[in-house]
Short mmCIF file of C-alpha atoms (C1' of nucleotides) in Angstrom, two decimals:
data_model
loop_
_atom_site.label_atom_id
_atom_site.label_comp_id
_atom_site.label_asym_id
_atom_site.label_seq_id
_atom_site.Cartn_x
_atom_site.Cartn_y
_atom_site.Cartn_z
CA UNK A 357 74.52 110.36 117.20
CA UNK A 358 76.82 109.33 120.40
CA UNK A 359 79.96 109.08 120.16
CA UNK A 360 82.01 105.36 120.23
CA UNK A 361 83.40 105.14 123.94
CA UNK A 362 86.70 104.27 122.60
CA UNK A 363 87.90 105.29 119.26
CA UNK A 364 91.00 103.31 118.11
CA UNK A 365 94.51 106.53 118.89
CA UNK A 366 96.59 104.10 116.36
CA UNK A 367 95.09 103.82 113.34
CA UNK A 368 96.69 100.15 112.47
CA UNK A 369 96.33 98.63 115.53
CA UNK A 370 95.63 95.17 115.99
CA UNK A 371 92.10 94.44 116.62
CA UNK A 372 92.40 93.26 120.49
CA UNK A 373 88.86 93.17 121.82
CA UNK A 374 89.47 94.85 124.80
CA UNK A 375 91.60 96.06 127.37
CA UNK A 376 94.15 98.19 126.70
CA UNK A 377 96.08 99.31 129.38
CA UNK A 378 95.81 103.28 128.72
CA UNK A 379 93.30 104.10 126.11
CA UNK A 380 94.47 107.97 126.15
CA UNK A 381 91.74 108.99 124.37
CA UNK A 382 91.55 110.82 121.61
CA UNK A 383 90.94 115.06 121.69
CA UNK A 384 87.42 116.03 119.76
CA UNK A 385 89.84 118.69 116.83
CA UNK A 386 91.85 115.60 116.32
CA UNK A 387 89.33 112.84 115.58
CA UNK A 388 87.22 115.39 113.27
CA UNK A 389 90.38 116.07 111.92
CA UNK A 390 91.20 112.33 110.85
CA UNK A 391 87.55 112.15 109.23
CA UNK A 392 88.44 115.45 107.09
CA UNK A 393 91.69 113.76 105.71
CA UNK A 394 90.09 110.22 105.08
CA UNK A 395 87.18 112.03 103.20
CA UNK A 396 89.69 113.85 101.51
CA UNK A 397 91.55 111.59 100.53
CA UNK A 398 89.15 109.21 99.27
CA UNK A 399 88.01 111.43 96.93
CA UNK A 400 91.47 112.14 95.76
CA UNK A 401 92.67 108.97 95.35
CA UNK A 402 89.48 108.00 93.35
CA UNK A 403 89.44 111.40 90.66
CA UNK A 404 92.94 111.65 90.08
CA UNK A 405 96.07 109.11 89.36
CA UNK A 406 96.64 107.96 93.06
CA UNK A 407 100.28 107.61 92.52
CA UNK A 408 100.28 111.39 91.56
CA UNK A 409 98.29 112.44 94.82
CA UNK A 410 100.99 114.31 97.39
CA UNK A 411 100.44 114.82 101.24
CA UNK A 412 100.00 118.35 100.22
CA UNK A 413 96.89 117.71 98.05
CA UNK A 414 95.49 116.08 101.11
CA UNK A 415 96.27 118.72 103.45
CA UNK A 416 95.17 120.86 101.66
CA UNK A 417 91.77 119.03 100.73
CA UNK A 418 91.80 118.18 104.02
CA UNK A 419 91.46 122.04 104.93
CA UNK A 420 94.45 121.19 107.20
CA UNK A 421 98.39 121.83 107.41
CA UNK A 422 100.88 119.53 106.38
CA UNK A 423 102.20 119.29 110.30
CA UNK A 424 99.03 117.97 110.99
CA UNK A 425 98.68 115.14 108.23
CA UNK A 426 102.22 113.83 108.94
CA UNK A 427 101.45 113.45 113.10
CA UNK A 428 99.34 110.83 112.18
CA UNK A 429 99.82 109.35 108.61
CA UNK A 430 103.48 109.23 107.77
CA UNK A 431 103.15 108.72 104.24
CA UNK A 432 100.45 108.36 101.48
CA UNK A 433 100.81 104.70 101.67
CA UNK A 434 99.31 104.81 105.55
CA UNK A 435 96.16 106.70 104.50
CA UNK A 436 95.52 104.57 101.19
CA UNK A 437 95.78 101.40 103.79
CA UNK A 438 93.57 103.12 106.57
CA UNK A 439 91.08 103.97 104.19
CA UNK A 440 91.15 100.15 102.45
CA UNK A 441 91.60 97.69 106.11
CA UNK A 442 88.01 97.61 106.43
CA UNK A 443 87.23 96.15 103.22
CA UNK A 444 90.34 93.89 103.65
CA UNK A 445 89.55 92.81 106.82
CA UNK A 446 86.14 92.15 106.04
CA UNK A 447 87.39 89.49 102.82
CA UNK A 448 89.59 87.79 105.43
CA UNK A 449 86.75 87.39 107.57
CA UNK A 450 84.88 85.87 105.33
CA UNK A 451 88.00 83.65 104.11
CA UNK A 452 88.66 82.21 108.03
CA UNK A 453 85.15 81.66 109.16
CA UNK A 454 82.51 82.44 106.39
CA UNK A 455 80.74 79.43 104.55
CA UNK A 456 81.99 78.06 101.56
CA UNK A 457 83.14 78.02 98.94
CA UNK A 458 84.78 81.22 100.06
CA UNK A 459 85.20 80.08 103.86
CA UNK A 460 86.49 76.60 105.06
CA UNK A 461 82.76 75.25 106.01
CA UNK A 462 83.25 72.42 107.52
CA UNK A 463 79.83 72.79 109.96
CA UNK A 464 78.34 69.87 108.10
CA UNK A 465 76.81 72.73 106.25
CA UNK A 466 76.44 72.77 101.91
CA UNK A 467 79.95 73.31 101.76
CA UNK A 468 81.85 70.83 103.09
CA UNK A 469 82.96 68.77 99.92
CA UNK A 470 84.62 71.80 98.05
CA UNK A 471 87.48 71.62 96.92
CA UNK A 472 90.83 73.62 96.73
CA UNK A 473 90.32 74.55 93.61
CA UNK A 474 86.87 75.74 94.23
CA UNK A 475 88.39 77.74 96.78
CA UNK A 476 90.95 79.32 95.24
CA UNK A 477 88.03 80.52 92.86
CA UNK A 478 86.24 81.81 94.82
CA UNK A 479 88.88 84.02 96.46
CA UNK A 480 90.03 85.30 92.52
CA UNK A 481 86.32 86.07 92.38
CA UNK A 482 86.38 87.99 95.79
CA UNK A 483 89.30 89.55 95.29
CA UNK A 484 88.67 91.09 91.45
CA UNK A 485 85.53 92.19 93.25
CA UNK A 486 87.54 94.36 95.51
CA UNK A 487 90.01 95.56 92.89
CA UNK A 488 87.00 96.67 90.86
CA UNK A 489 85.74 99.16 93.60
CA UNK A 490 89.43 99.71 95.54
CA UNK A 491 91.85 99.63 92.97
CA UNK A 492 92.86 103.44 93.39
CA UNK A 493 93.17 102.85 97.08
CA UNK A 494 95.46 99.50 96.52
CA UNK A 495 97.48 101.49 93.79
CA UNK A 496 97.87 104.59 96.49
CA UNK A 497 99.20 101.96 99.27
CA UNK A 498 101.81 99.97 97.68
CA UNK A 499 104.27 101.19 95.33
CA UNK A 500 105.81 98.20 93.68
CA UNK A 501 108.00 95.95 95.85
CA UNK A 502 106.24 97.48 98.88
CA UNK A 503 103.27 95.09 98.03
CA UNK A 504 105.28 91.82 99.06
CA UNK A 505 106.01 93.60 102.59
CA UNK A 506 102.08 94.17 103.56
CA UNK A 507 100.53 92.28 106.10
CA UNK A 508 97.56 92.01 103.56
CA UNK A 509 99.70 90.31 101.62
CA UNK A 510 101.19 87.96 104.02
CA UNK A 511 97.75 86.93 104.53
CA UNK A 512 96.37 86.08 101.02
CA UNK A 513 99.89 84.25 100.97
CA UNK A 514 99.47 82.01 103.63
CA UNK A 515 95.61 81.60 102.71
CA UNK A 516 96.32 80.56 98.82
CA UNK A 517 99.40 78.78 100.63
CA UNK A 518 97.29 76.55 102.05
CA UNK A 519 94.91 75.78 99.66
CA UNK A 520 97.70 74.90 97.59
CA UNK A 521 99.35 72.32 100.14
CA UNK A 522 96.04 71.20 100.73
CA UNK A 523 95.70 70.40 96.97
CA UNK A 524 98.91 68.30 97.19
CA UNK A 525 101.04 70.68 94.66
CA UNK A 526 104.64 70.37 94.98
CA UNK A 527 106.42 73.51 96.67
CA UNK A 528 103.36 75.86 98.19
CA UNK A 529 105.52 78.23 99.19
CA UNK A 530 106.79 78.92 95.53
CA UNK A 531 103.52 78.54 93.99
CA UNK A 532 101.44 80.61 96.49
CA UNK A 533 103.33 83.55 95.76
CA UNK A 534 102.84 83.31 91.56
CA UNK A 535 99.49 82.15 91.89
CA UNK A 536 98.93 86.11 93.53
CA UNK A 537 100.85 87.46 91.01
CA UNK A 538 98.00 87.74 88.70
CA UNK A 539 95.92 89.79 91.34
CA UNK A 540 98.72 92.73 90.90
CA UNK A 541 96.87 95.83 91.55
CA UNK A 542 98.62 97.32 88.47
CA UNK A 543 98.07 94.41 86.03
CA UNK A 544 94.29 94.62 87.01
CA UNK A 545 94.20 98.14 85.91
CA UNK A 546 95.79 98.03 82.51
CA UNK A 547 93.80 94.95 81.76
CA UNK A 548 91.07 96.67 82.80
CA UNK A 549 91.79 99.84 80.54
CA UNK A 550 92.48 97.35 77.54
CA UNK A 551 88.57 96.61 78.00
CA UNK A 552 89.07 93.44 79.31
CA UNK A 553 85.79 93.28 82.00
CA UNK A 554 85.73 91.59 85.56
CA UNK A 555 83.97 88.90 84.36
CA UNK A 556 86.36 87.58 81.48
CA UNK A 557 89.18 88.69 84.41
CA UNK A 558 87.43 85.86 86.65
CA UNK A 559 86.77 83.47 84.51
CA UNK A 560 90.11 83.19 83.23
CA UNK A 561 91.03 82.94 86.79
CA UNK A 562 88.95 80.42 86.95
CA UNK A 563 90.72 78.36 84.50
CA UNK A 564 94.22 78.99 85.95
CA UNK A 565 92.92 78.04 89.37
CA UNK A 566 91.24 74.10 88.02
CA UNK A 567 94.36 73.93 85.99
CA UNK A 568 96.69 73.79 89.08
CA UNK A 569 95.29 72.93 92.02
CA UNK A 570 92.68 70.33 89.87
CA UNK A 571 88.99 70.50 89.07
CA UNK A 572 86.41 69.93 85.81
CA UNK A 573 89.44 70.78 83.40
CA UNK A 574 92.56 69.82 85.86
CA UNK A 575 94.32 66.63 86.76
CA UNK B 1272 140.69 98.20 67.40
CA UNK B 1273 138.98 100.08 64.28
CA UNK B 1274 135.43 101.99 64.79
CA UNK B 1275 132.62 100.02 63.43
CA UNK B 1276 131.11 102.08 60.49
CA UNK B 1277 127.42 103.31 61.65
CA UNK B 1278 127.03 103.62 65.06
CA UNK B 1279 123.20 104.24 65.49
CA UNK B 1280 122.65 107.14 66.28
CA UNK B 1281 119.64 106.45 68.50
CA UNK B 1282 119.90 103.87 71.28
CA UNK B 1283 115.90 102.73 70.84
CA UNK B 1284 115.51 103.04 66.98
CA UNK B 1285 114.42 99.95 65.51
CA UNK B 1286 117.10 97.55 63.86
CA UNK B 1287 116.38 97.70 60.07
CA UNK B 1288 119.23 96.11 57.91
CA UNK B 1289 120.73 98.73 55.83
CA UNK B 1290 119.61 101.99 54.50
CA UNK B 1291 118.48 105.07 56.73
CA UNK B 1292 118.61 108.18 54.64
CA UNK B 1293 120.90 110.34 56.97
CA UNK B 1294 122.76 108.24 58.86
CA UNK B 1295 124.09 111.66 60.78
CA UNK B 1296 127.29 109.68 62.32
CA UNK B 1297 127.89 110.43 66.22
CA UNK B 1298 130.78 112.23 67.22
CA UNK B 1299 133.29 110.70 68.82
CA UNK B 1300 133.30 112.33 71.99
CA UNK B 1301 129.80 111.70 72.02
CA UNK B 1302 130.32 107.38 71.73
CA UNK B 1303 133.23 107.70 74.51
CA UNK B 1304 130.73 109.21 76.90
CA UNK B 1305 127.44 107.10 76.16
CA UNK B 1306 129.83 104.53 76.74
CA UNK B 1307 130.85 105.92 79.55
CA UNK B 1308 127.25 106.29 80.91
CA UNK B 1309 126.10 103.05 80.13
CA UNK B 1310 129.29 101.43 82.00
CA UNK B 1311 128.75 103.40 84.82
CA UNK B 1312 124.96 102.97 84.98
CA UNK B 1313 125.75 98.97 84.75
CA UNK B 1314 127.79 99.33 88.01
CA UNK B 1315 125.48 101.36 90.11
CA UNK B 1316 122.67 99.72 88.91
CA UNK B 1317 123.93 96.42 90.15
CA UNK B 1318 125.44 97.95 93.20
CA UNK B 1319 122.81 99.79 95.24
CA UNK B 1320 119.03 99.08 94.69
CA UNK B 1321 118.20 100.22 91.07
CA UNK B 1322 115.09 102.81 92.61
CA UNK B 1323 117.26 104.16 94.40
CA UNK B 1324 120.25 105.23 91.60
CA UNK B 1325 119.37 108.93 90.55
CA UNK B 1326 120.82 110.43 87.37
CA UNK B 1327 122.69 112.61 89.41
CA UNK B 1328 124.87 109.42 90.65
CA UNK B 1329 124.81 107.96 87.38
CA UNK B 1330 126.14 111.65 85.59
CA UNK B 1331 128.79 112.03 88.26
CA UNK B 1332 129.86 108.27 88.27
CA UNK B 1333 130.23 108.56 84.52
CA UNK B 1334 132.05 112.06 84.79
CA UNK B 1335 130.12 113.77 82.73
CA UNK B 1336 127.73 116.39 83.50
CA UNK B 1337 124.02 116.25 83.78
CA UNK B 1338 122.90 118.22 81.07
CA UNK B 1339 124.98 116.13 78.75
CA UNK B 1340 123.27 112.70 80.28
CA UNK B 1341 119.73 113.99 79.55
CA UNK B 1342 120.60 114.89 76.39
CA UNK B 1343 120.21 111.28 75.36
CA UNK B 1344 118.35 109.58 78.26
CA UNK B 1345 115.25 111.30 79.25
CA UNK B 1346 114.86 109.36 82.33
CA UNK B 1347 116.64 106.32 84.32
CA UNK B 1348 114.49 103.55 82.69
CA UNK B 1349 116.05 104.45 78.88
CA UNK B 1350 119.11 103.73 80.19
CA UNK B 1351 118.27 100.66 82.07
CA UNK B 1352 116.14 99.88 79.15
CA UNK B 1353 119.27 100.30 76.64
CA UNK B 1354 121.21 97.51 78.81
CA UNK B 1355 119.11 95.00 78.54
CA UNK B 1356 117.99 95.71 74.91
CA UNK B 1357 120.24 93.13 73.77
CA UNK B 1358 119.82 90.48 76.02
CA UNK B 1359 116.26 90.70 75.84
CA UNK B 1360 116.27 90.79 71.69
CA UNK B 1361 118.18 87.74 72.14
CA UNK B 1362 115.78 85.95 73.60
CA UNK B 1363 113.39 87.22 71.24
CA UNK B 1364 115.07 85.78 68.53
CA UNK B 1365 115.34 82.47 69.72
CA UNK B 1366 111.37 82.14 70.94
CA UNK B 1367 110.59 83.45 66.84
CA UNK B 1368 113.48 81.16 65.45
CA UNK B 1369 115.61 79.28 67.85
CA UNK B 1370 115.37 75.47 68.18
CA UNK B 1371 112.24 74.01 70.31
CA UNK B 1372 111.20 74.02 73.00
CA UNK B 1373 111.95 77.63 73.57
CA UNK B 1374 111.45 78.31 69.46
CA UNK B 1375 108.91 76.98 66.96
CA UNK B 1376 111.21 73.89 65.38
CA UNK B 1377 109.06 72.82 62.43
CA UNK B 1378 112.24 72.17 60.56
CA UNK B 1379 111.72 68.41 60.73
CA UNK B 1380 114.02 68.91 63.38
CA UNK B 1381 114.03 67.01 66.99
CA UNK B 1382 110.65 69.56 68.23
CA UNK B 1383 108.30 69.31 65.75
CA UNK B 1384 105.83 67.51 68.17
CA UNK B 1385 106.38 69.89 71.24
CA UNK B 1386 103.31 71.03 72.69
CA UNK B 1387 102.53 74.42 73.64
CA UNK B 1388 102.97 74.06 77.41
CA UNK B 1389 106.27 72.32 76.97
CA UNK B 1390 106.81 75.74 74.93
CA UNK B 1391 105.77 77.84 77.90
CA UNK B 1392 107.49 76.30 80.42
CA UNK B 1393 111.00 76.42 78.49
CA UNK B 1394 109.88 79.74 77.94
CA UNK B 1395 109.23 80.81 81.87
CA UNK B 1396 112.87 78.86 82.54
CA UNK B 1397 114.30 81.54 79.97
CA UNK B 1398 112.84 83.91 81.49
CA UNK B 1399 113.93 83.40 85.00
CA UNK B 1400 117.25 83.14 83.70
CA UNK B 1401 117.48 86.31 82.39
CA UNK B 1402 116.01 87.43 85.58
CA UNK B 1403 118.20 86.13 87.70
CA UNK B 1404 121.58 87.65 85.62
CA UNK B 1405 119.22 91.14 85.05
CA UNK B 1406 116.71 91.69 87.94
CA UNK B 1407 118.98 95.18 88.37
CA UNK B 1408 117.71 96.11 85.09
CA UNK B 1409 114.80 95.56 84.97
CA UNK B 1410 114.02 97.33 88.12
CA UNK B 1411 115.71 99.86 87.25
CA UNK B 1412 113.56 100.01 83.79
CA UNK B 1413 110.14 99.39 84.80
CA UNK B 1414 108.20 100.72 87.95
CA UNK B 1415 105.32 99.52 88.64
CA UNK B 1416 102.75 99.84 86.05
CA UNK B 1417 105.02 101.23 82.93
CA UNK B 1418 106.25 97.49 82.93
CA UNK B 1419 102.90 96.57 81.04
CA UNK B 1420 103.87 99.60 78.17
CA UNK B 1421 106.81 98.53 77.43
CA UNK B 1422 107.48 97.37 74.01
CA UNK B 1423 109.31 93.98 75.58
CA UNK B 1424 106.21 93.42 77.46
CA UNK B 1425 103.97 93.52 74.37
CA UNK B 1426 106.41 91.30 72.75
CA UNK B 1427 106.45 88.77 75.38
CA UNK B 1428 102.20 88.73 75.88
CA UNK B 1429 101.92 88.30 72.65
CA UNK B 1430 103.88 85.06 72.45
CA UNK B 1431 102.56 83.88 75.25
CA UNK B 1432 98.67 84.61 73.87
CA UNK B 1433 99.92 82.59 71.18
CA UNK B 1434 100.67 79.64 72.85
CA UNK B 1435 97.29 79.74 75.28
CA UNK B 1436 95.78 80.24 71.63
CA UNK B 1437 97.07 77.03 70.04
CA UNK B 1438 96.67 75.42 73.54
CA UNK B 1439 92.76 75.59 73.05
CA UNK B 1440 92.00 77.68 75.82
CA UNK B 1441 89.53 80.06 76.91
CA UNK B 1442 90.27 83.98 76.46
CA UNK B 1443 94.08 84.06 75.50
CA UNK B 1444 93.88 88.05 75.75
CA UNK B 1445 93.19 87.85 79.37
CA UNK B 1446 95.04 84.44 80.26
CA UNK B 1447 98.36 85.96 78.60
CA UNK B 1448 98.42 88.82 81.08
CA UNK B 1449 97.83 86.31 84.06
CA UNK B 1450 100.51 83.95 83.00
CA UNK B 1451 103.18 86.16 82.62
CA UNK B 1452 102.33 87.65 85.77
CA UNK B 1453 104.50 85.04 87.88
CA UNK B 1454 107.41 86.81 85.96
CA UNK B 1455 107.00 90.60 87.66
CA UNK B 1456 110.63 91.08 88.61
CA UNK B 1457 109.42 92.66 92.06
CA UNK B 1458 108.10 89.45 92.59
CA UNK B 1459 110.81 87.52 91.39
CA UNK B 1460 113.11 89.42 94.01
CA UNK B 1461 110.71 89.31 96.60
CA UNK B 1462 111.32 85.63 96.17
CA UNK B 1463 115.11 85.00 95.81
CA UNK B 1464 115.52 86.97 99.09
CA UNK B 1465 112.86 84.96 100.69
CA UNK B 1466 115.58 81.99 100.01
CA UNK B 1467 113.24 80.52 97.16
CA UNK B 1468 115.84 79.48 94.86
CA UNK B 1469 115.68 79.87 90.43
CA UNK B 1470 115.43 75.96 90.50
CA UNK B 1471 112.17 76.22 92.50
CA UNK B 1472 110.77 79.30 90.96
CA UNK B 1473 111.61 77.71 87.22
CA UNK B 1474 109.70 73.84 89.26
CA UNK B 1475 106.79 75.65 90.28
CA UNK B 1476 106.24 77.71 87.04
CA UNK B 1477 106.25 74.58 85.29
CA UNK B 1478 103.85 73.30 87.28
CA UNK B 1479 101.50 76.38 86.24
CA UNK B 1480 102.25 75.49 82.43
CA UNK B 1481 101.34 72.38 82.36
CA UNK B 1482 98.22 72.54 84.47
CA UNK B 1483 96.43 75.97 82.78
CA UNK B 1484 97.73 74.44 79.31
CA UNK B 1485 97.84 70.67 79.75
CA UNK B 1486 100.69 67.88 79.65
CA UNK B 1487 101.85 65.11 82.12
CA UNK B 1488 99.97 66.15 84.57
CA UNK B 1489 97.06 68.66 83.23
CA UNK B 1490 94.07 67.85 81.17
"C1'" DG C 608 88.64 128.69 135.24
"C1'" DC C 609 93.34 126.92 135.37
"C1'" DA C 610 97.17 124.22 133.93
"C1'" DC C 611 99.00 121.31 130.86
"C1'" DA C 612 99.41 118.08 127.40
"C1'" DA C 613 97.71 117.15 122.91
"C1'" DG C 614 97.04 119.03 118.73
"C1'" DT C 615 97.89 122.45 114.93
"C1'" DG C 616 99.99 124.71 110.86
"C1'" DG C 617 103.20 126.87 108.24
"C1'" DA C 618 108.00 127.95 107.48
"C1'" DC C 619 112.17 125.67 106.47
"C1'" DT C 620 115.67 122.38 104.68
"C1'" DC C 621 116.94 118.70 101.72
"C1'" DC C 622 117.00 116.32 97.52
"C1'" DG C 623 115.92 114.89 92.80
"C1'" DT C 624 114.10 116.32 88.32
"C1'" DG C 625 114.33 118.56 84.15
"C1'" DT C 626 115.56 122.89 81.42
"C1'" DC C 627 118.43 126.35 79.53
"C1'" DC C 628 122.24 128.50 77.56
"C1'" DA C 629 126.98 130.14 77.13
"C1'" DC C 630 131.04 127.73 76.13
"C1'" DT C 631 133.99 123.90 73.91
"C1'" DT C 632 135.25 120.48 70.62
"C1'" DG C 633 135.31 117.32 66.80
"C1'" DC C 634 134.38 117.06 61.97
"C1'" DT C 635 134.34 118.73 57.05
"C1'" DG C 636 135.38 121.27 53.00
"C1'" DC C 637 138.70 124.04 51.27
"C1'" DG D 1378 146.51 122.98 58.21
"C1'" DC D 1379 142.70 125.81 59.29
"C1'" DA D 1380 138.28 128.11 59.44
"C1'" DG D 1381 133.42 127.63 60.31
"C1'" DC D 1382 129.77 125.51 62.34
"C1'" DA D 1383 126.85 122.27 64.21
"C1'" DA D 1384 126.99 118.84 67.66
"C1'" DG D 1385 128.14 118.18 72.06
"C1'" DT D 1386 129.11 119.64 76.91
"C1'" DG D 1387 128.33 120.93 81.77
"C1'" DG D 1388 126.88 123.56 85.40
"C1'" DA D 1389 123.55 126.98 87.12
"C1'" DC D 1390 118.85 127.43 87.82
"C1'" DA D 1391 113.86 126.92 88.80
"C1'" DC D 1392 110.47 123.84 90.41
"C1'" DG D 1393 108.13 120.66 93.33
"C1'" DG D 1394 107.54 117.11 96.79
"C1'" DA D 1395 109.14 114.92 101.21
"C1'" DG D 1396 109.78 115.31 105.78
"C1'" DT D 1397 111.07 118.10 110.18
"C1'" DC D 1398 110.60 121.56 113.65
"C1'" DC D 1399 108.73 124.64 116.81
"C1'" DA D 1400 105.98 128.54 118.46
"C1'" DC D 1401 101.23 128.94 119.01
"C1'" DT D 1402 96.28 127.29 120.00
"C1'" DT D 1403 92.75 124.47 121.92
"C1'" DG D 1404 90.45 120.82 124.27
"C1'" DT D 1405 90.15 118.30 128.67
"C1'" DG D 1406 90.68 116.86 133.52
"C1'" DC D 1407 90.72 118.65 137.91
#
DNA sequence: GCACAAGTGGACTCCGTGTCCACTTGCTGC
DNA sequence: GCAGCAAGTGGACACGGAGTCCACTTGTGC
């Protein structure tokens, strides 16, 4: 297979389509290098507790030294959030510009009379979907009160944010933020490990989504 | 002032009436320094940011050395956990027996006909009261995921399952968790240094009880 | 093939945790 | 009082992870 003409040197760099003034390239060791640790750490992150994996345990997985791993990745939290923007991006994609319910539709295509509520949903249903097959990586990026400082996070904000203005609640800015709080990476996990499944998980985010923003059981 | 008569001996032991077969006494030394500890732990706890307070700071800031700190608190959170014991029993109390909304009534009293998400939201005001005077603590208690193994956790999900329960809705096991998710005091923080203030937060979690479990403006 | 910058890796320091044990001190029975 | 002893004390110690630094190696452009 060919190589990409121009691999990305910073791994979270804003997704410009082009022109970058001096794309330095990046040396052959080095990018074969950053594979190793990803694949490494993947497979960490998945086997063991992710908050007890240490740089070491990558290095060392990696088949690297520790030098190396901290030129690029300052911390566990950087490699956990390399390894998850794809998937992340991908959801906000589909939030911005995909059809509905999911996306805003709005084409004059089968979506275009959904509602918040319907939207909020969906998202819940999206996003339990991605804490069933990332939650080790989202538990290995943010530690806590780190969550609230992501990017990610800014963005589901402002998207549940807007559904929430759009629904006419009082105080969006308040309610965006504890309508999220149920998606905490942490409270997924133990509910998951009290055998609560993904489906009871959505549906009763279901409810809590008609309830507030309105719908078949809401105002 | 003279020394009450049975000190217990453990901080966490549960608070039976009378009647523990060897009630071994604690030395006096021994109650000047826990006081000591938990004084100085108070202090630091509210001072810097509660992650940060090590038991180091806490063992020199009490003047006492470390072995003799560990000797009673394992870790950071038992202490933290040992402050706000009786602040969060005495909430306790008053959801099991206080005076509606926040308790039962029944009595024939002034709350027999309160409905459950009048209950919750009196509830989530308590809460974020207590959050506001003890955010410290409870950061300093509970990181991450060891909030949801907490005893007070247990305690406060299964009140709240209650309520969704008698509310009539779907899945009280999984709503519980969701509702009292609003109430992570990461999240809470995140908040009150956005500029969101407790009369907001307390608005807008009202706004969540009453539409997930009905009232003026749910089903 | 040469020169040089990018990349590498391991040794090193710093800091917090938790344990251990020789010493001290308060309590109790006499 | 005071002797004996268990409870209590405190600091030294080992351990492990985070992050830094720098002498060496290797890939790449010319």
């Amino acid at each position: 297979m060919s190589r990409p003409p121009n691999p990305p040197a910073t791994p979270g760099a804003p997704p410009l389509p082009m022109a970058d003034p001096p794309p330095p390239r990046e040396r052959a060791d080095a990018a074969r290098n950053r594979a190793r640790v990803l694949a490494a750490a993947a497979k960490l992150f998945a086997d063991r507790d992710p908050a007890g994996v240490t740089m070491d345990d990558i290095a060392k997985a990696a088949g690297i030294g520790r030098g190396t791993l901290y030129r690029r990745y300052p911390d566990r939290a950087s490699i956990a959030r390399a390894l998850l923007d794809e998937h992340e991006r991908a959801l906000q994609e589909k939030l911005m510009r995909g059809p509905a319910p999911l996306g805003p539709g709005g084409q004059g295509g089968p979506g275009d009379d959904v509602t918040p509520a319907q939207r909020l949903a969906a998202f819940y249903a999206a996003m339990v979907e991605l804490l069933e097959t990332h939650v080790h990586l989202v538990l290995g990026a943010e530690t806590g009160s780190a969550r609230y400082e992501t990017g990610a996070y800014a963005f589901w904000r402002l998207h549940v944010r807007h559904l929430t203005a759009e629904a006419g609640a009082p105080d969006p800015d308040a309610l965006a933020d504890q309508l999220l709080a149920p998606l905490a990476p942490e409270l997924f996990r133990s509910q998951r490990e009290r055998g609560i499944g993904i489906d009871r998980i959505s549906a009763s985010l279901e409810v809590l989504a008609y309830g507030v923003l309105g719908g078949p059981t809401g105002p």
